[in-house]
XYZ file of C-alpha atoms in Angstrom:
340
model
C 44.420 28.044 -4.098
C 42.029 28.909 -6.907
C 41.869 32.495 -8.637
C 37.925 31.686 -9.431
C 35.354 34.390 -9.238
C 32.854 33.624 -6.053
C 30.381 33.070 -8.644
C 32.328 30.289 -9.970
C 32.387 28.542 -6.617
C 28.580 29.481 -5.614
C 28.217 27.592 -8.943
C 30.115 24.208 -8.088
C 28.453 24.117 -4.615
C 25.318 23.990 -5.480
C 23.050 21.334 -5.193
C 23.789 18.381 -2.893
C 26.488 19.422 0.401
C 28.720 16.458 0.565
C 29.146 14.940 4.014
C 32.308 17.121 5.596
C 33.305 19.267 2.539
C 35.043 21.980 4.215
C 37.219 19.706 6.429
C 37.452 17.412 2.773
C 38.979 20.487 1.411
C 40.935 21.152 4.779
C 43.409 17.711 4.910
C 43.683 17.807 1.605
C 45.189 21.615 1.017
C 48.809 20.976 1.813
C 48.979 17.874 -0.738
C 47.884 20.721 -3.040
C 50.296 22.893 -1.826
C 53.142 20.788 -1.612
C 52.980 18.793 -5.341
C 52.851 23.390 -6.486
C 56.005 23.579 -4.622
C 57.547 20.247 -6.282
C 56.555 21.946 -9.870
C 53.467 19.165 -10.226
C 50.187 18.927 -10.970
C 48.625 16.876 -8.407
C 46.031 14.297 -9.040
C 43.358 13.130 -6.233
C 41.220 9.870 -6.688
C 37.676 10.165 -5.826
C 36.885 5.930 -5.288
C 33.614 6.574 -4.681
C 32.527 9.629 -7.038
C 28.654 9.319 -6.578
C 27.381 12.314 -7.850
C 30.287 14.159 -7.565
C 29.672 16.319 -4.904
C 33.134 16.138 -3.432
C 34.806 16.069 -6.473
C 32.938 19.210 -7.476
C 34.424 22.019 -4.994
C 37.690 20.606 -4.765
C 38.263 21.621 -8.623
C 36.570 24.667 -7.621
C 39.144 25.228 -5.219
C 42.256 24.286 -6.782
C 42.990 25.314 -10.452
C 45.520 22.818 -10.978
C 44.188 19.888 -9.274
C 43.268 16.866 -11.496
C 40.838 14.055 -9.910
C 40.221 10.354 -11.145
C 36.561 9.718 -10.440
C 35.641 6.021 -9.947
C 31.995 4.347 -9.438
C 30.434 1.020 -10.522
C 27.053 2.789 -10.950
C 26.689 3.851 -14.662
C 24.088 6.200 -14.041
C 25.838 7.994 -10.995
C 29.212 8.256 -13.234
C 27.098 9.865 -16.172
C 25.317 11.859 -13.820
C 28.786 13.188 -12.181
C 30.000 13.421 -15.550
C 27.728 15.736 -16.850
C 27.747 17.525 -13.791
C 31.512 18.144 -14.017
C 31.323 19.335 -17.804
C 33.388 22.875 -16.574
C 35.870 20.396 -15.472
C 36.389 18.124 -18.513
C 40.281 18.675 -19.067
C 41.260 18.370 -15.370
C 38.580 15.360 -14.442
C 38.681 11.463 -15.754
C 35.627 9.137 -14.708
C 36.020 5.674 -14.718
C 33.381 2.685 -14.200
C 34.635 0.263 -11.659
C 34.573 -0.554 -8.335
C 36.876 1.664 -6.290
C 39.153 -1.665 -5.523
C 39.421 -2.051 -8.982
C 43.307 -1.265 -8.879
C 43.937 -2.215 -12.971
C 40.897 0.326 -13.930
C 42.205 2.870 -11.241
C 45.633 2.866 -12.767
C 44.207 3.278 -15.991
C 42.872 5.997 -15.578
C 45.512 8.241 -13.939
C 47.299 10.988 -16.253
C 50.391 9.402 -17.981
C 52.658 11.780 -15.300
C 51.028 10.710 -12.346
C 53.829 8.222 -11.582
C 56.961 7.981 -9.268
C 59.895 5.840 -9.034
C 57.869 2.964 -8.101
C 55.323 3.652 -10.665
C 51.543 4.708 -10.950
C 51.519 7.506 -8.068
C 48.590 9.214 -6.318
C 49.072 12.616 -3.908
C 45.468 11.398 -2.268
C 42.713 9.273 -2.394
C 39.012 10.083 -0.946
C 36.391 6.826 -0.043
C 33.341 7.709 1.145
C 31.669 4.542 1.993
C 28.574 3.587 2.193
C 25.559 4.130 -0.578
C 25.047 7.318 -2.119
C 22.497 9.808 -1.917
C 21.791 9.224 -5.497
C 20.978 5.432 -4.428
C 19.088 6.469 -1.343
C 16.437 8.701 -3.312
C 16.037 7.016 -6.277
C 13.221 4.721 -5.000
C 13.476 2.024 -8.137
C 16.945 1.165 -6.659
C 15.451 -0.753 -3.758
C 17.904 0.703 -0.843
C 14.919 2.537 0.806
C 13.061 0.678 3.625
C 10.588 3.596 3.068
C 9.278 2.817 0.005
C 7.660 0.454 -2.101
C 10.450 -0.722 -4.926
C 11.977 -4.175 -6.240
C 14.325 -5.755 -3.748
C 17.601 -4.792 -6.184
C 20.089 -2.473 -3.663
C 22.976 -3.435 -6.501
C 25.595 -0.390 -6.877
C 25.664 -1.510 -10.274
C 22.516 -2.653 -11.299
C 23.738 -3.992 -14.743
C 25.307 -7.249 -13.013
C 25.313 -9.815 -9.840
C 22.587 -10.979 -7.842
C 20.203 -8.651 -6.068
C 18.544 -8.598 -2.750
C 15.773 -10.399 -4.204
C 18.693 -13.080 -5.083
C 19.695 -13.310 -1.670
C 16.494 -13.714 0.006
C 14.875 -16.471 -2.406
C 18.655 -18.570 -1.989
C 20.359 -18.434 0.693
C 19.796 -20.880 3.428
C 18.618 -19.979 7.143
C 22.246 -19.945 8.720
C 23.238 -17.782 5.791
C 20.736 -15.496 6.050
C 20.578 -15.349 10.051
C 24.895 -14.556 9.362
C 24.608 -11.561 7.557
C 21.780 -9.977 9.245
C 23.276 -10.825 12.448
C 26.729 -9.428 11.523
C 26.256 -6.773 9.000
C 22.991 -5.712 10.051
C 24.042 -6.254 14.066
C 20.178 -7.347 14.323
C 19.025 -9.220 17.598
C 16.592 -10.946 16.072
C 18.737 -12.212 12.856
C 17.450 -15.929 13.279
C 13.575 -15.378 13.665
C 14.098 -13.341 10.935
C 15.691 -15.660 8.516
C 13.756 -18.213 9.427
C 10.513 -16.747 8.853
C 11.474 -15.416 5.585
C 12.980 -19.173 4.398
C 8.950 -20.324 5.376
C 7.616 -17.217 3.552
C 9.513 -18.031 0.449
C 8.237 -21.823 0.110
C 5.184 -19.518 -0.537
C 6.475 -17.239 -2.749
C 9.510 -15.542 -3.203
C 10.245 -11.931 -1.823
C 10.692 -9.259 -4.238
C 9.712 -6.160 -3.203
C 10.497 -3.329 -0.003
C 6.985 -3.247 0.965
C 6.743 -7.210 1.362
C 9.863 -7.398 3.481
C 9.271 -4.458 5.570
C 5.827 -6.516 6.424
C 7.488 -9.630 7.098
C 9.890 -7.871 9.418
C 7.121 -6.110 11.211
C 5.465 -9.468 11.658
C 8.803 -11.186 12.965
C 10.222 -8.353 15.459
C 8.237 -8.015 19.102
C 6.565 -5.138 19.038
C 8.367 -3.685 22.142
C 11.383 -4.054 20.319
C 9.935 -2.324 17.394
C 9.176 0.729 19.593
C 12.976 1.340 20.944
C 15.436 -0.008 18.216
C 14.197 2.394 15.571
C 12.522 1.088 11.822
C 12.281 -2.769 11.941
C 13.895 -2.552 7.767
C 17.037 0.001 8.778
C 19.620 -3.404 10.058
C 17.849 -5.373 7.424
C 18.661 -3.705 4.583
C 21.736 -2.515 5.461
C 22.995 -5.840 5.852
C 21.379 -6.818 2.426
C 23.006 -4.244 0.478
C 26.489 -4.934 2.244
C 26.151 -8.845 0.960
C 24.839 -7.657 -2.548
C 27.697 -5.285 -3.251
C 30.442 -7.278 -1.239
C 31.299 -3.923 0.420
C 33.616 -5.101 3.480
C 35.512 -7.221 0.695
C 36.033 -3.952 -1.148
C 36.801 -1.641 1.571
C 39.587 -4.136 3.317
C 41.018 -4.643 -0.234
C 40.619 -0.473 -1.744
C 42.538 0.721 2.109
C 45.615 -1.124 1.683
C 46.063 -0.901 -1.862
C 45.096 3.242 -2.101
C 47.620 3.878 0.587
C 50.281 1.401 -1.314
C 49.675 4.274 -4.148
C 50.353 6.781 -2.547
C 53.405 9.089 -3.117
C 55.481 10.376 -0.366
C 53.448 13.615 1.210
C 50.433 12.157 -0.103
C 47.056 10.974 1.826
C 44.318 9.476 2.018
C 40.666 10.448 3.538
C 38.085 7.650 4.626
C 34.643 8.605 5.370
C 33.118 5.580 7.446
C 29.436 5.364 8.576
C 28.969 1.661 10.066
C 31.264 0.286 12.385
C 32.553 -2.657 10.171
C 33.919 -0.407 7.736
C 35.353 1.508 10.171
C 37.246 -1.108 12.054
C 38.494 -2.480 8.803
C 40.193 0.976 7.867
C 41.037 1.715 11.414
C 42.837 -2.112 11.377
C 44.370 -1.025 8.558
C 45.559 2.282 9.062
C 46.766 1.347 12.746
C 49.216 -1.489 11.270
C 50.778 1.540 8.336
C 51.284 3.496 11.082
C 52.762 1.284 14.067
C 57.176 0.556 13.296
C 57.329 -2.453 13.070
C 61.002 -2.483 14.889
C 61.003 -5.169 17.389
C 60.215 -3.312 21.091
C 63.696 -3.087 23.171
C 65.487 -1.873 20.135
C 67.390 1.465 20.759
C 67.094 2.550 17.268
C 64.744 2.147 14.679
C 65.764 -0.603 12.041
C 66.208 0.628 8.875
C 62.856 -0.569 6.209
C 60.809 -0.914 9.892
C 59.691 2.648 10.777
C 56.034 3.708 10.469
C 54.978 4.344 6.291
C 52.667 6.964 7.137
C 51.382 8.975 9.912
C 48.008 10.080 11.949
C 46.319 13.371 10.563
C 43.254 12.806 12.333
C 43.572 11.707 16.316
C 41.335 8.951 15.890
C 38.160 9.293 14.354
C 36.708 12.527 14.035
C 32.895 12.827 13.705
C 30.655 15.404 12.146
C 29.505 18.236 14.887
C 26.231 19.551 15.717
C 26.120 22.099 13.033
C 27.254 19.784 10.211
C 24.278 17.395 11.505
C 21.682 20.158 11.524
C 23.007 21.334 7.903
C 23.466 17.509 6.471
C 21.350 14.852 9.155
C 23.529 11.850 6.875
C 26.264 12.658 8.375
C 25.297 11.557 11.682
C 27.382 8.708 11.812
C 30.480 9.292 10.088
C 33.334 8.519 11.068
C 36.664 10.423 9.205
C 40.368 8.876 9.315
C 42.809 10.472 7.599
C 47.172 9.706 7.180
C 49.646 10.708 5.531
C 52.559 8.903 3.608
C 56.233 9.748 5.485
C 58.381 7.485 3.521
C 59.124 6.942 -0.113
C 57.358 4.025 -2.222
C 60.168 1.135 -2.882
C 60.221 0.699 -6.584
């Protein structure tokens, strides 16, 4: 644990309150502890650094811990960056998408290996956009406001929302509201917006939320909350092929993993959540066929629950921090060694 003053730590907390922190800090004490007691300095990646609110207080709290900081936001890793200045020697950023495994790798200290190679002793994802994206209106995530139809993570390449709209066909369209947004009324949607568009293209918030309050009865409008919340949530999922990223980043963070090490996912819609759960359930099932007295040798479970399930974010941490309502936090640990 960290010999810093209380000022110190008042210091690094300020500002933003991460979803979770103290239980953040909480499952990932003992890899701390245990990489002290093996005589090494442990190293933590942070896939999805935002502003580095996470990132922050656990170098506040451990003196020897070094993190890896990854985002494909430019602005949010120079943002972090700055922000972590008091941190310089223990923290690397580096500008990629967290299932970027070659730029991941890259980035780790030159000791953070094992027998099998590059070696992590934990990995945070906290999925989902970031606050930074949320309240920076010009990005185009907020139903709320008034911006260009963008909602890229990185906004220097790929096609934006706008993109999506003004291309895709009906079924497409009707497909990824329907099962990213989970919105009833994904096919009156898409098809008025296809008609809209032989007008003129969508390109701003303002002229989709009107469209959707146009297209959605108005009974349904009054019990299923904003008519632009499934909307753009499902937009910003196709934009930034985020379930590709999260099915590819939980398998091959936990294949990183050293022995003792683990890895924390913060999930806040479903998809994402099943995806890691899927994941998670098959690392830590034997795969020893059933009858079998004995476990076969190469066949027993790789890692093991921390968390029973998914734990969610009580009433207090909801008062304190109302985004993280839905979150939904996994958590295992590696029991077996990495084969080289």
């Amino acid at each position: 644990m960290a010999a810093q003053s209380d000022a110190d730590r008042a210091a690094a907390r300020a500002g933003h309150i991460p979803v979770l922190l103290d239980r953040t800090i909480e499952l990932f004490s003992p890899v701390v502890d245990a990489a002290a007691s093996a005589g090494r300095r442990p190293v933590i990646v942070d896939g999805t650094l935002g502003l580095g609110g996470h990132t922050s207080h656990l170098l506040a709290e451990f003196d020897d811990l070094r993190i890896v900081g990854v985002d494909r936001d430019p602005e949010a890793l120079d943002l972090a960056t700055r922000r972590l200045t008091a941190y310089r020697d223990r923290f690397t950023p580096v500008h990629a998408r967290f299932d970027d495994f070659d730029a991941v790798t890259a980035g780790l200290p030159g000791d953070s290996r094992d027998g099998a190679g590059p070696a992590i002793d934990g990995v945070l994802l906290d999925l989902g956009v970031s606050s930074m994206q949320l309240d920076v209106a010009e990005r185009g995530f907020a139903y709320s406001v008034d911006a260009p139809l963008d909602m890229r993570m990185d906004p220097t390449t790929g096609q934006t929302a706008a993109d999506v709209l003004a291309e895709y066909d009906r079924d497409d369209l009707a497909r990824i509201f329907r099962v990213y947004g989970e919105e009833r009324f994904a096919r009156q949607i898409a098809t008025r917006i296809v008609r809209r568009r032989q007008e003129a293209p969508l390109r701003t918030s303002a002229e989709l939320v009107e469209l959707l309050y146009d297209t959605i009865p108005a009974g349904a409008r009054r019990t299923g909350g904003h008519p632009g919340k499934r909307v753009f949530q499902a937009l910003r999922i196709e934009v930034n092929a985020e379930l590709e990223a999260v099915e590819r980043a939980a398998a091959g963070y936990l294949d990183l993993l050293r022995e003792g090490g683990r890895a924390v996912f913060m999930a806040y819609h479903s998809l994402e959540d099943k995806l890691v759960k899927r994941e998670l359930s098959a690392r830590t099932t034997s795969r020893t066929p059933a009858g079998l007295p004995v476990e076969l040798p190469g066949h027993g479970p790789e890692f093991r629950q921390v968390t029973r399930g998914a734990e969610k974010a009580g009433q207090a941490e909801i008062d304190h921090n109302p985004r993280s309502v839905s979150v939904r936090v996994r958590c295992v640990q590696r029991i077996d060694g990495r084969n080289a």
